[in-house]
Amino acid sequence: MKFINKIKSVLTLIVIALIVAGISSCGQQAKDSDAFRKGALSSDVASRVYVAPGEYDEFYAFVSGGFSGQLAVYGLPSGRLLRVIPVFSVDPEKAYGFSEETKPMLETSFGFQPWDDAHHPELSQTDGNTDGRWCFINGNNTPRVARIDLTTFETAEIIEIPNSGGNHSSPFTTENTEYVVAGTRFSVPYPQQDVAINTYADKFKGMLSFIKVNPESGLMNIEFQVLLPAFDYDLAHSGKGKSHGWTFFTSYNTEKASTLLEVGASQNDKDFIAAINWKKAEEYLAQGKGHDVPANYKHNVYDEATHMATSNQMNMVKVLLPEECPGLVYFLPTPKSPHGIDVDPTGEYIVGNGKLSADLTVHSFTNMIAAIDNKEYDTIIEGIPVLKFEKVLAGTVKAAGLGPLHTEFDGRGNGYTSFFISSEIVKWKVGTWEVLDRVSTYYSIGHLMIPGGDSKNPQGKYMVAMNKITKDRYLPTGPEVTQSAQLFDITGDKMELLLDFPTIGEPHYAQGISADRIVSKSKKIYKLEENEHPYVAKSEDATKVVRDGKDVHVYMTMIRSHFSPDNIEGIKVGDKVYFHVTNLEQDYDVPHGFSVMGFENAEILVMPGQTETITWIPSRIGVYPFYCTDFCSALHQEMQGYVRVSAANSTTELKWSLGE
Ligand code: K7E
Ligand code: CUA
């Protein structure tokens, strides 16, 4: 036993040394051998990712942008980038965070946040299957969860998560999207207060949040939070099938270190997986066990009828305390600072990937329930029973690689785990735990994704690896080389590399779904007659310019190939001009853009039937052109106009016209 522990600690040291060296062992070997690097690509590989011009891809892939804060949409198997959806970062291309309608989306209790770090897209599910309705994604830095509407591919809602710091174990869904969960990575003082950082162990707490999702509208609200010890809660996945009703969160830093965590949080041989019985939580809430706790957070909702977002101030959350709610939370000891946690399609197996380990630890849901029934506890921490490791363990995938991070499933009884340090994916058999195949990734893989790979019914044809480092895989572009994804065919016994493609930002998790679950629902236009924007002009007759003190409201329309009005006079230096621009088109794929010379703002790109507003405070007299920024017709270059700006004290009359 002692000897084994010694081996384990030596292994940990090696692992840490490798992490510190920041080098991937396999990657290094691979780099040395060009033939190996290119892989044994069979000659027909190109045809298997080739999507002929005019043809559609078979799958959508939603890939997180990491530090870009956005969500990128790719087609698979081609790897073609279809769209970048702005979520947590401003995007001047789409006026996201610049238009008056979208600015409220980025409001937080700290004010307007123009950026965040987005890691985990998660598709909504019905009966454990991806249903193509919504994609959720976490904002890591200023804790938030966003919901993207997959009829419009627009961010429809963002909710801030109070009592959290680093919203990383988020936003994983339950099998009918009853909840998406959000767990704090960094524990913070609870309640937030001015205290010495070395009071961490006493004053700091971890918080796991359960966000209820309205089954019709998708609207989110924080139903309850569970107060936990001051660990770091890293990732999550919910149970399904037999384990439906439970959600599992990995933790590290059960040592409660508050400095130099690379050493301090690597002391314990095992950290915990927190298993939350959310159905039990609902019972406790019904019994009035939830504490109303004052909280300060924003809930921002985009209304498709008014084409406008509203930011709402929220003031309360319900908090459940484990010591008052027996049976609500259990800890499952899991070796070596587990990172990813993944539940197999049957819901029986819970895979904890100890990132400082070579092995994968697989727990059994059945064993867990038996251990709970028999009270097989090691100890109790802050009211939470710690189950005996041997009693919940189902098996171990032994010596599979170095630095396991994340696991996905193919629906044929196989698991696929990414290994950051040894830079590879290992395929293993669920139940026997034998390693079946391994394949190198280039380089330093983080997450991997199989469409539906965390659902009840994976669509296990392709697998995407998302890599942190690409070094020599692409043409150099200065000090930083693109991050990238790699596509594999997983239909055979051996995983087969098909394609490398670059990604935006840093890809973390991704979700995939067969295109047919989305295509038929995709919106083509916004109906003009349904436009309830308060400043809409539904025809050219309705256009006007209205002065209200120093505010000037321009009700403008656009249609191929002119603006109405296209001549505006009587604007004065220091006015605040609101251009409320309605696109009168009712044809698919005909946006028009709008921008004014020198107006210190982004363009707006207005979709058919939509109204968007952009503001301008002119600082100099003159006559300034505006034009359509999206090449919309043969006479696109003619789609232009002028605004005349007069001195603040001038008597220039306010007037507007088209064709005079
Ligand atoms: Cu492993 Cu943020 Cu999901 Cu990245 S996390 S790799
Ligand atoms: Cu409208 Cu170009």
XYZ file of C-alpha atoms in Angstrom, residues 1-14 269-270 335-336 356-359 389 396 398:
25
model
C 0.000 0.000 0.000
C 2.793 2.329 1.002
C 4.692 1.389 -2.134
C 1.639 2.114 -4.271
C 1.249 5.485 -2.622
C 4.875 6.196 -3.358
C 4.395 5.297 -7.008
C 1.341 7.494 -7.054
C 3.185 10.456 -5.632
C 6.069 9.923 -8.039
C 3.566 9.826 -10.856
C 1.985 13.024 -9.582
C 5.393 14.649 -9.577
C 6.030 13.537 -13.135
C -4.979 11.982 -2.772
C -8.675 12.363 -3.459
C -8.568 10.682 -7.112
C -6.254 13.480 -8.165
C -3.130 14.576 -12.202
C -3.716 10.888 -12.750
C -3.122 8.270 -15.396
C -6.300 6.393 -14.542
C -14.682 5.271 -2.225
C -10.908 2.007 -13.275
C -5.959 1.783 -15.926
